[in-house]
Structure formats: C-alpha cells, structure tokens
PDB file of C-alpha atoms in Angstrom:
ATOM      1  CA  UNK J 694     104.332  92.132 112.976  1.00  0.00           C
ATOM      2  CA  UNK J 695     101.231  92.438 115.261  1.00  0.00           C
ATOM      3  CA  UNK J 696      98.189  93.519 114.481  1.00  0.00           C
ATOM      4  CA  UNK J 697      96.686  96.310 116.146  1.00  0.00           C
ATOM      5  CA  UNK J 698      92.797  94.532 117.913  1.00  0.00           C
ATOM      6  CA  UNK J 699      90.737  97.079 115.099  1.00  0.00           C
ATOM      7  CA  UNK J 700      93.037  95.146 112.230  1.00  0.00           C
ATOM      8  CA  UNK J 701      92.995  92.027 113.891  1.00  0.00           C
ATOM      9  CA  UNK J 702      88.918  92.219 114.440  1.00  0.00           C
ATOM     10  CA  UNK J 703      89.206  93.212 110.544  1.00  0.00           C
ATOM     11  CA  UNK J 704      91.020  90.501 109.178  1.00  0.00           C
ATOM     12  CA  UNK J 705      88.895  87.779 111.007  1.00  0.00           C
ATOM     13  CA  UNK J 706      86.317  89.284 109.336  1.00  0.00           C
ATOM     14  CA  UNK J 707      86.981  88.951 106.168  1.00  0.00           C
ATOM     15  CA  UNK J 708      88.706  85.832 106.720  1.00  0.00           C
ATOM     16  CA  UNK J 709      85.178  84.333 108.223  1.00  0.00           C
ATOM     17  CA  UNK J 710      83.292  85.721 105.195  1.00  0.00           C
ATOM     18  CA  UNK J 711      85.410  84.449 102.649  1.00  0.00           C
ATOM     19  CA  UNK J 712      84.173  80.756 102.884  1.00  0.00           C
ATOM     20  CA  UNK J 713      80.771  81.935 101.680  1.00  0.00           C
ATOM     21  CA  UNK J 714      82.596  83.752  98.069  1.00  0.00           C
ATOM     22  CA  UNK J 715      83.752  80.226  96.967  1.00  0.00           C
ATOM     23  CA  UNK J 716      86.668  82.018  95.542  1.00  0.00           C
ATOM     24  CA  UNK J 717      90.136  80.864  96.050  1.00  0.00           C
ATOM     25  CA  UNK J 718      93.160  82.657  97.116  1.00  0.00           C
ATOM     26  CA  UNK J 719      94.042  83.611  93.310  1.00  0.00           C
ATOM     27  CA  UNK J 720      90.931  84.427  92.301  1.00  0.00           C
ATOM     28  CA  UNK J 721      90.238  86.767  95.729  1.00  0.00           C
ATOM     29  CA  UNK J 722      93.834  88.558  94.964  1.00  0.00           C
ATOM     30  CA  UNK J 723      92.629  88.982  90.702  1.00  0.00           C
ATOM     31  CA  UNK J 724      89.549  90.928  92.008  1.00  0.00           C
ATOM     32  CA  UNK J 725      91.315  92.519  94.704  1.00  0.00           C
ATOM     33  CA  UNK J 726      93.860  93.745  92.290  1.00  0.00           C
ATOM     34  CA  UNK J 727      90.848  94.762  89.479  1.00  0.00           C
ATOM     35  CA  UNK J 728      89.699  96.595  92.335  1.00  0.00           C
ATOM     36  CA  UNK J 729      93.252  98.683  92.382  1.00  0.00           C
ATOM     37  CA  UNK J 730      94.806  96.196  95.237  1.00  0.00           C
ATOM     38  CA  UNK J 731      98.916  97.575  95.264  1.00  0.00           C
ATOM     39  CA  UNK J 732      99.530  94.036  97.644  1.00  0.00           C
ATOM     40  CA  UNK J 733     101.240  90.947  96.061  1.00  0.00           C
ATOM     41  CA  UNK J 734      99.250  87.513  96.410  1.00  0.00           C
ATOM     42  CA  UNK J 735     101.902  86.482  99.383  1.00  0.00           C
ATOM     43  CA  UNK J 736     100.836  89.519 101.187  1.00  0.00           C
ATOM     44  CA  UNK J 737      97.099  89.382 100.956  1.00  0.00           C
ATOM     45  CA  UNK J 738      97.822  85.367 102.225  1.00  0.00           C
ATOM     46  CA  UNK J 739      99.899  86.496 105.097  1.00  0.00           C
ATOM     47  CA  UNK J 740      97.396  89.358 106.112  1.00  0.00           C
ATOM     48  CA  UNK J 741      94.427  86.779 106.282  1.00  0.00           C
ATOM     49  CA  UNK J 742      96.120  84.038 107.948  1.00  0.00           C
ATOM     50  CA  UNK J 743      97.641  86.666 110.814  1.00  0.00           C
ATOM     51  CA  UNK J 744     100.843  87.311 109.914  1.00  0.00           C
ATOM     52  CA  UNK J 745     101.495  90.662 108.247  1.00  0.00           C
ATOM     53  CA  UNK J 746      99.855  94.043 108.566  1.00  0.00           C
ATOM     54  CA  UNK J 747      98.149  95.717 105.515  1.00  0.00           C
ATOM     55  CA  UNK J 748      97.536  99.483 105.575  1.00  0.00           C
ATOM     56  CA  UNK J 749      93.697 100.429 106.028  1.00  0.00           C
ATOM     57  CA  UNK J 750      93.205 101.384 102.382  1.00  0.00           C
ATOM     58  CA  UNK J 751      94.248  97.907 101.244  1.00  0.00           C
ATOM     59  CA  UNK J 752      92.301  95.938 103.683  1.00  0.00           C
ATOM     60  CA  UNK J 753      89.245  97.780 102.953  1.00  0.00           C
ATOM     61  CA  UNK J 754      89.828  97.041  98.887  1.00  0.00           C
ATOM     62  CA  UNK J 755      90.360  93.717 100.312  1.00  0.00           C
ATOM     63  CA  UNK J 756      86.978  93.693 102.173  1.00  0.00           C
ATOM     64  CA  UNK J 757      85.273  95.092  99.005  1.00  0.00           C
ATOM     65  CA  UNK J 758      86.224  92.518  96.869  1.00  0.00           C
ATOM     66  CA  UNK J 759      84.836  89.673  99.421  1.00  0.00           C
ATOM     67  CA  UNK J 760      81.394  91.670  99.992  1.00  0.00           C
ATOM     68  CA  UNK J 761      80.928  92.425  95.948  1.00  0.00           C
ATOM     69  CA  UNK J 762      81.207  88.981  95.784  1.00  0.00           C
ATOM     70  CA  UNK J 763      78.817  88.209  98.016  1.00  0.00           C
ATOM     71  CA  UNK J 764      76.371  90.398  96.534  1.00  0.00           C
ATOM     72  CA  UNK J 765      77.342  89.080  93.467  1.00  0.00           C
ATOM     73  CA  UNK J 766      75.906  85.691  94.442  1.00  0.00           C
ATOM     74  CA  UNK J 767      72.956  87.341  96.743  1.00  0.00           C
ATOM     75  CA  UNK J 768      74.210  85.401  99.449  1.00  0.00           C
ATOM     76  CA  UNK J 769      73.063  86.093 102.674  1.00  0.00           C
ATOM     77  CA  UNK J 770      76.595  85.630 104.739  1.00  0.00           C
ATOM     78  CA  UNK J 771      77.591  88.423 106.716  1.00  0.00           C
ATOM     79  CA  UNK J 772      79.454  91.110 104.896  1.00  0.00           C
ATOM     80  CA  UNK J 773      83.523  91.725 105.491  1.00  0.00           C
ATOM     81  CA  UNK J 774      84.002  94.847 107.431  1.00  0.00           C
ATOM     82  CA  UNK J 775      85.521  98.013 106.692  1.00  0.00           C
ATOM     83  CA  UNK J 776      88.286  99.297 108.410  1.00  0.00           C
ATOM     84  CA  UNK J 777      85.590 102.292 109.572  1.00  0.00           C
ATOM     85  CA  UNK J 778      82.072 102.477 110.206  1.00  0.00           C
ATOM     86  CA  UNK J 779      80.824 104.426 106.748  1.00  0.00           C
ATOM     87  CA  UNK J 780      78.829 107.142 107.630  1.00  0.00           C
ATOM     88  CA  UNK J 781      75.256 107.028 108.299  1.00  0.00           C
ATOM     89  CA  UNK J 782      74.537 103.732 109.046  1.00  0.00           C
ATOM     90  CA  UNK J 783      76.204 101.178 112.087  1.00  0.00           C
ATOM     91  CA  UNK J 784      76.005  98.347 109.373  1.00  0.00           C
ATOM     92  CA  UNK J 785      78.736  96.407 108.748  1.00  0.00           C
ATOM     93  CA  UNK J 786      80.051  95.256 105.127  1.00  0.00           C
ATOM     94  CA  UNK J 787      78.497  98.861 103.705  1.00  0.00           C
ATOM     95  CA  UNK J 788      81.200 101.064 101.966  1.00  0.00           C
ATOM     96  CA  UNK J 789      83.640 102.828 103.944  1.00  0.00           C
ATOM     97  CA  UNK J 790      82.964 106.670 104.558  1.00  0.00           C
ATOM     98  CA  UNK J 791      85.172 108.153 101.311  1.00  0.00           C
ATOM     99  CA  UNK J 792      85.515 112.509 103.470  1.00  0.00           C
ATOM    100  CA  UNK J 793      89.269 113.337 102.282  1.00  0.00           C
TER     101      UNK J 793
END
C-alpha cells in the first residue's frame, strides 16, 4: 500500500529520530503499546520501513512514544512529528492538537 507524501514525510520522521531513543524494535512497540498502540509489532516494522499504512491516531501514538523517549533522555535530536501541526505553535515533535 502507498503512503500518502503527509504519511510518508511522517514515517521518515520518526524513523530518522528513532536512532537517537536507543530503543529497539521491541522495546519501541512495549511503549507504543503502554501508550494504548492497537498495532501488532509486524505492523509498526512494516510502517517504519515503508511498507504498510497506519491510521493517523496510531502513528501519532507511535511518534509519542519516540519523542517521550527523547525527553526522557534530554536529548537534543529532533522530535518525531505528529500527523498535525498541534495548535499554537509551528513546532514539530509537540503534542498533536486533541479538538474532537
């Protein structure tokens, strides 16, 4: 399945800041799925590598998990963005606008 260029732009974002977590695959899927992730571990691998779609919700968990770890470890690696700007600021890696 294609992604569409916002998902695509998405997923090499968090792929590029996921380096900088030091988690692995397993450990990046356990906080994702803390975080209330509904994807399987084969999923999250196929979304980051290009080859499957994940609906917005789930790539912004996804995205959350990678920047809390980064916080986490105060590092200063630029933050996995959000599937949309969250409002008030243009920054990326800030928490996704939560309107209904």
């Amino acid at each position: 399945m294609a992604l569409s260029n916002d998902e695509s732009e998405q997923r090499r974002g968090i792929a590029a800041s996921l380096p900088y977590t030091g988690l692995n695959l397993d450990e990046l899927w356990l906080k994702y799925f803390t975080l209330g992730g509904q994807a399987g571990e084969l999923e999250v691998e196929a979304y980051l590598h290009g080859a499957m779609s994940l609906p917005d919700l789930q790539r912004d968990i996804l995205a959350h998990a990678v920047n809390e770890r980064l916080n986490a470890l105060d590092s200063p690696a630029p933050r996995a963005p959000y599937s949309r700007p969250a409002t008030g600021t243009a920054e990326e890696g800030t928490e996704p606008d939560q309107r209904p």
